[in-house]
Amino acid sequence: MKPQDPIAIKELFDSVSKNYDFLNDLFSLGFHRIWKRQLLTWLKPASGEKWIDLCCGTGDLSLPLARLVRPFGSVIGVDFSRAQINCAHKRSLKEPWLPISWLNEDVLKAGLPSSTFDGVVMAYGLRNLSSPEAGLKEIHRLLKPGARAGVLDFNHTIEGSKNSFFQKFYLRNFVVPIASKMGLKEEYAYLEESLKKFPVGLIQEQIAINVGFQEANYKTLAGGQMGALLLRA
């Protein structure tokens, strides 16, 4: 599968939607929930604020975010996979008091109003957009002046480093074989390929500054396997 092909990416996430949460828990040993909570801790969403979760998937960030901004704030979860949005909506029905809505759109073409949101989050989505620069530019457009954003994703490790060796070994010998047994070999083999063109942390910071952010700070997680780009408009 060609990385950053919007149609192929959409089909990928539609196809894995039924097993997506289970496999995320399995492959990360449940740590992805800790990394997402850490992202929210750094961003400090507050009651009454308006936030948006781009590439929201099944709502893993949208739901805890909505709990933090209630009762007077709001959250919009956006994803172009109809199957993922359906899963997110079903999850939110268990907490009908949460101020959350769902939008099934391409995050780069959703047409949401500029300078509207107090914060933006994106988990494991930037790497899959047509370009990271386009994604960061859209995040900047959506934010109010001085507002903040956080982007969580795999860290593009330096080729030849111990982190790079571990990342490849883990993907090739644990993630892909298990996914293959569930008929999802191509979908998860894509992970390693998608990282090849994904910018390293320092370049992500520079791209963010170039598109207009006042502050950009990249932090690594999970011993350098994951990374979070923290931004201020």
Short mmCIF file of C-alpha atoms in Angstrom, two decimals:
data_model
loop_
_atom_site.label_atom_id
_atom_site.label_comp_id
_atom_site.label_asym_id
_atom_site.label_seq_id
_atom_site.Cartn_x
_atom_site.Cartn_y
_atom_site.Cartn_z
CA MET A 1 0.00 0.00 0.00
CA LYS A 2 1.24 3.46 -0.90
CA PRO A 3 1.82 5.61 2.21
CA GLN A 4 -0.23 8.83 2.44
CA ASP A 5 -2.73 7.68 -0.22
CA PRO A 6 -6.03 9.02 1.22
CA ILE A 7 -8.27 6.38 -0.33
CA ALA A 8 -5.99 3.52 0.71
CA ILE A 9 -5.68 4.90 4.24
CA LYS A 10 -9.45 5.22 4.55
CA GLU A 11 -9.94 1.64 3.40
CA LEU A 12 -7.26 0.49 5.84
CA PHE A 13 -8.95 2.02 8.86
CA ASP A 14 -12.37 0.85 7.77
CA SER A 15 -11.04 -2.71 7.50
CA VAL A 16 -9.38 -2.76 10.95
CA SER A 17 -12.15 -0.94 12.83
CA LYS A 18 -13.68 -4.05 14.47
CA ASN A 19 -10.32 -5.10 15.92
CA TYR A 20 -8.71 -1.67 16.25
CA ASP A 21 -9.08 -1.11 19.99
CA PHE A 22 -8.19 -4.70 20.86
CA LEU A 23 -5.05 -4.63 18.71
CA ASN A 24 -3.98 -1.22 20.04
CA ASP A 25 -4.16 -2.61 23.56
CA LEU A 26 -2.36 -5.80 22.56
CA PHE A 27 0.47 -4.26 20.53
CA SER A 28 1.17 -1.48 23.03
CA LEU A 29 0.51 -3.70 26.07
CA GLY A 30 -2.09 -1.09 27.01
CA PHE A 31 0.48 1.71 27.20
CA HIS A 32 -1.13 3.72 24.39
CA ARG A 33 -3.74 4.83 26.92
CA ILE A 34 -1.01 6.10 29.24
CA TRP A 35 0.65 8.03 26.38
CA LYS A 36 -2.66 9.63 25.48
CA ARG A 37 -3.30 10.60 29.11
CA GLN A 38 0.21 12.08 29.24
CA LEU A 39 -0.57 14.17 26.17
CA LEU A 40 -3.67 15.58 27.87
CA THR A 41 -1.67 16.24 31.05
CA TRP A 42 0.79 18.34 29.06
CA LEU A 43 -1.99 20.25 27.26
CA LYS A 44 -4.18 20.88 30.34
CA PRO A 45 -7.66 21.08 28.76
CA ALA A 46 -9.97 23.05 31.04
CA SER A 47 -13.70 23.14 31.68
CA GLY A 48 -15.50 25.43 29.26
CA GLU A 49 -12.98 25.13 26.42
CA LYS A 50 -13.68 24.06 22.83
CA TRP A 51 -11.44 21.28 21.54
CA ILE A 52 -11.22 19.18 18.40
CA ASP A 53 -9.74 15.70 17.98
CA LEU A 54 -8.51 15.22 14.41
CA CYS A 55 -8.16 11.66 13.09
CA CYS A 56 -10.09 10.67 16.21
CA GLY A 57 -10.50 7.00 15.32
CA THR A 58 -12.68 5.23 17.88
CA GLY A 59 -12.58 8.15 20.31
CA ASP A 60 -9.74 7.16 22.65
CA LEU A 61 -8.72 10.82 23.07
CA SER A 62 -12.08 12.47 22.36
CA LEU A 63 -13.86 10.84 25.29
CA PRO A 64 -11.39 11.67 28.10
CA LEU A 65 -11.01 15.12 26.57
CA ALA A 66 -14.77 15.66 26.78
CA ARG A 67 -14.70 14.63 30.45
CA LEU A 68 -12.14 17.36 31.12
CA VAL A 69 -13.95 20.22 29.37
CA ARG A 70 -17.48 19.44 30.61
CA PRO A 71 -19.96 20.76 31.48
CA PHE A 72 -19.63 24.00 29.50
CA GLY A 73 -16.98 23.05 26.94
CA SER A 74 -17.26 20.89 23.84
CA VAL A 75 -15.32 18.40 21.75
CA ILE A 76 -15.62 17.49 18.08
CA GLY A 77 -14.11 14.21 16.90
CA VAL A 78 -13.26 14.12 13.19
CA ASP A 79 -12.28 11.09 11.12
CA PHE A 80 -12.79 10.10 7.49
CA SER A 81 -13.33 6.42 8.31
CA ARG A 82 -17.05 5.86 8.67
CA ALA A 83 -16.47 2.58 10.51
CA GLN A 84 -14.19 4.25 13.07
CA ILE A 85 -16.62 7.12 13.65
CA ASN A 86 -19.45 4.63 14.14
CA CYS A 87 -17.39 2.87 16.83
CA ALA A 88 -16.62 6.20 18.52
CA HIS A 89 -20.30 7.19 18.49
CA LYS A 90 -21.35 3.88 20.06
CA ARG A 91 -18.76 4.36 22.81
CA SER A 92 -20.02 7.87 23.56
CA LEU A 93 -23.60 6.62 23.99
CA LYS A 94 -22.48 5.05 27.27
CA GLU A 95 -21.82 8.59 28.58
CA PRO A 96 -24.60 10.65 26.96
CA TRP A 97 -23.85 13.63 29.20
CA LEU A 98 -20.49 14.27 27.54
CA PRO A 99 -20.39 17.40 25.33
CA ILE A 100 -19.12 15.58 22.24
CA SER A 101 -20.08 15.35 18.57
CA TRP A 102 -18.68 13.35 15.67
CA LEU A 103 -17.87 14.40 12.10
CA ASN A 104 -17.13 11.90 9.32
CA GLU A 105 -14.85 13.97 7.10
CA ASP A 106 -11.30 14.17 5.78
CA VAL A 107 -9.59 16.35 8.42
CA LEU A 108 -7.92 18.44 5.69
CA LYS A 109 -11.25 19.13 3.95
CA ALA A 110 -13.73 19.34 6.82
CA GLY A 111 -14.29 23.07 6.32
CA LEU A 112 -14.41 23.91 10.01
CA PRO A 113 -14.18 27.62 10.91
CA SER A 114 -10.78 29.25 11.46
CA SER A 115 -9.52 30.54 14.83
CA THR A 116 -12.31 28.74 16.69
CA PHE A 117 -10.77 26.19 19.05
CA ASP A 118 -8.92 26.43 22.35
CA GLY A 119 -7.09 23.22 21.57
CA VAL A 120 -6.49 20.49 19.01
CA VAL A 121 -5.26 16.93 19.50
CA MET A 122 -4.26 14.31 16.95
CA ALA A 123 -3.09 10.79 17.82
CA TYR A 124 -1.51 8.58 15.17
CA GLY A 125 -2.94 10.65 12.34
CA LEU A 126 -0.31 13.12 11.13
CA ARG A 127 1.79 10.32 9.63
CA ASN A 128 -1.17 9.22 7.49
CA LEU A 129 -2.12 12.57 5.97
CA SER A 130 -1.16 13.62 2.45
CA SER A 131 1.63 15.64 4.07
CA PRO A 132 2.60 16.48 7.68
CA GLU A 133 2.94 20.13 6.67
CA ALA A 134 -0.66 20.23 5.44
CA GLY A 135 -1.82 18.68 8.70
CA LEU A 136 0.08 21.16 10.88
CA LYS A 137 -1.12 24.06 8.76
CA GLU A 138 -4.73 22.96 9.23
CA ILE A 139 -4.24 22.60 13.00
CA HIS A 140 -2.83 26.13 13.13
CA ARG A 141 -5.77 27.48 11.12
CA LEU A 142 -8.31 25.98 13.52
CA LEU A 143 -6.71 27.36 16.69
CA LYS A 144 -7.36 30.67 18.37
CA PRO A 145 -4.26 32.86 18.80
CA GLY A 146 -2.25 31.51 21.73
CA ALA A 147 -4.17 28.22 21.84
CA ARG A 148 -2.38 24.88 22.11
CA ALA A 149 -2.22 21.57 20.31
CA GLY A 150 -0.64 18.16 20.75
CA VAL A 151 0.24 15.55 18.11
CA LEU A 152 1.05 12.01 19.29
CA ASP A 153 2.59 9.46 16.93
CA PHE A 154 5.39 6.97 16.43
CA ASN A 155 8.81 8.54 16.73
CA HIS A 156 10.85 8.32 13.52
CA THR A 157 13.94 6.75 15.04
CA ILE A 158 17.42 7.37 13.64
CA GLU A 159 18.50 4.63 11.23
CA GLY A 160 21.12 2.37 12.79
CA SER A 161 20.27 3.36 16.38
CA LYS A 162 19.18 0.93 19.10
CA ASN A 163 15.72 2.50 19.04
CA SER A 164 15.48 1.93 15.29
CA PHE A 165 16.57 -1.69 15.62
CA PHE A 166 14.02 -2.34 18.38
CA GLN A 167 11.21 -0.61 16.45
CA LYS A 168 11.80 -2.68 13.31
CA PHE A 169 12.23 -5.90 15.27
CA TYR A 170 9.01 -5.27 17.21
CA LEU A 171 6.98 -4.45 14.11
CA ARG A 172 8.32 -7.32 12.02
CA ASN A 173 8.37 -10.04 14.67
CA PHE A 174 5.41 -9.20 16.91
CA VAL A 175 2.96 -6.78 15.30
CA VAL A 176 2.82 -8.09 11.73
CA PRO A 177 2.77 -11.83 12.58
CA ILE A 178 -0.13 -11.38 15.01
CA ALA A 179 -2.01 -9.14 12.59
CA SER A 180 -1.44 -11.71 9.85
CA LYS A 181 -3.25 -14.36 11.89
CA MET A 182 -6.27 -12.04 11.95
CA GLY A 183 -6.13 -11.44 8.19
CA LEU A 184 -4.65 -7.94 8.61
CA LYS A 185 -1.06 -8.45 7.44
CA GLU A 186 -1.06 -5.67 4.82
CA GLU A 187 -2.74 -3.19 7.14
CA TYR A 188 -0.10 -3.55 9.85
CA ALA A 189 2.90 -4.09 7.58
CA TYR A 190 2.06 -0.56 6.45
CA LEU A 191 3.22 0.85 9.79
CA GLU A 192 6.93 0.47 9.07
CA GLU A 193 6.54 1.83 5.54
CA SER A 194 4.63 4.88 6.78
CA LEU A 195 7.49 5.83 9.10
CA LYS A 196 10.06 6.08 6.32
CA LYS A 197 8.82 9.47 5.10
CA PHE A 198 7.60 10.73 8.48
CA PRO A 199 9.77 13.64 9.71
CA VAL A 200 11.94 13.22 12.80
CA GLY A 201 11.03 15.32 15.84
CA LEU A 202 13.35 18.26 15.13
CA ILE A 203 12.00 18.60 11.60
CA GLN A 204 8.43 18.44 12.89
CA GLU A 205 9.26 21.36 15.18
CA GLN A 206 10.69 23.34 12.26
CA ILE A 207 7.69 22.63 10.02
CA ALA A 208 5.38 23.80 12.80
CA ILE A 209 7.27 27.08 13.18
CA ASN A 210 7.27 27.56 9.42
CA VAL A 211 3.47 27.27 9.19
CA GLY A 212 2.98 29.87 11.92
CA PHE A 213 3.18 28.32 15.37
CA GLN A 214 4.87 30.45 18.02
CA GLU A 215 6.12 27.45 20.00
CA ALA A 216 6.91 23.86 19.02
CA ASN A 217 8.41 21.31 21.40
CA TYR A 218 8.92 17.62 20.59
CA LYS A 219 8.98 15.15 23.49
CA THR A 220 9.74 11.44 23.26
CA LEU A 221 7.83 8.71 25.07
CA ALA A 222 8.21 4.97 25.55
CA GLY A 223 11.99 5.04 25.50
CA GLY A 224 12.02 6.97 22.23
CA GLN A 225 9.53 4.76 20.38
CA MET A 226 6.75 7.37 20.50
CA GLY A 227 6.78 11.15 20.30
CA ALA A 228 4.53 14.11 21.06
CA LEU A 229 4.72 17.46 19.30
CA LEU A 230 3.43 20.18 21.63
CA LEU A 231 2.39 23.41 19.95
CA ARG A 232 1.20 26.94 20.73
CA ALA A 233 -0.40 29.10 18.04
#
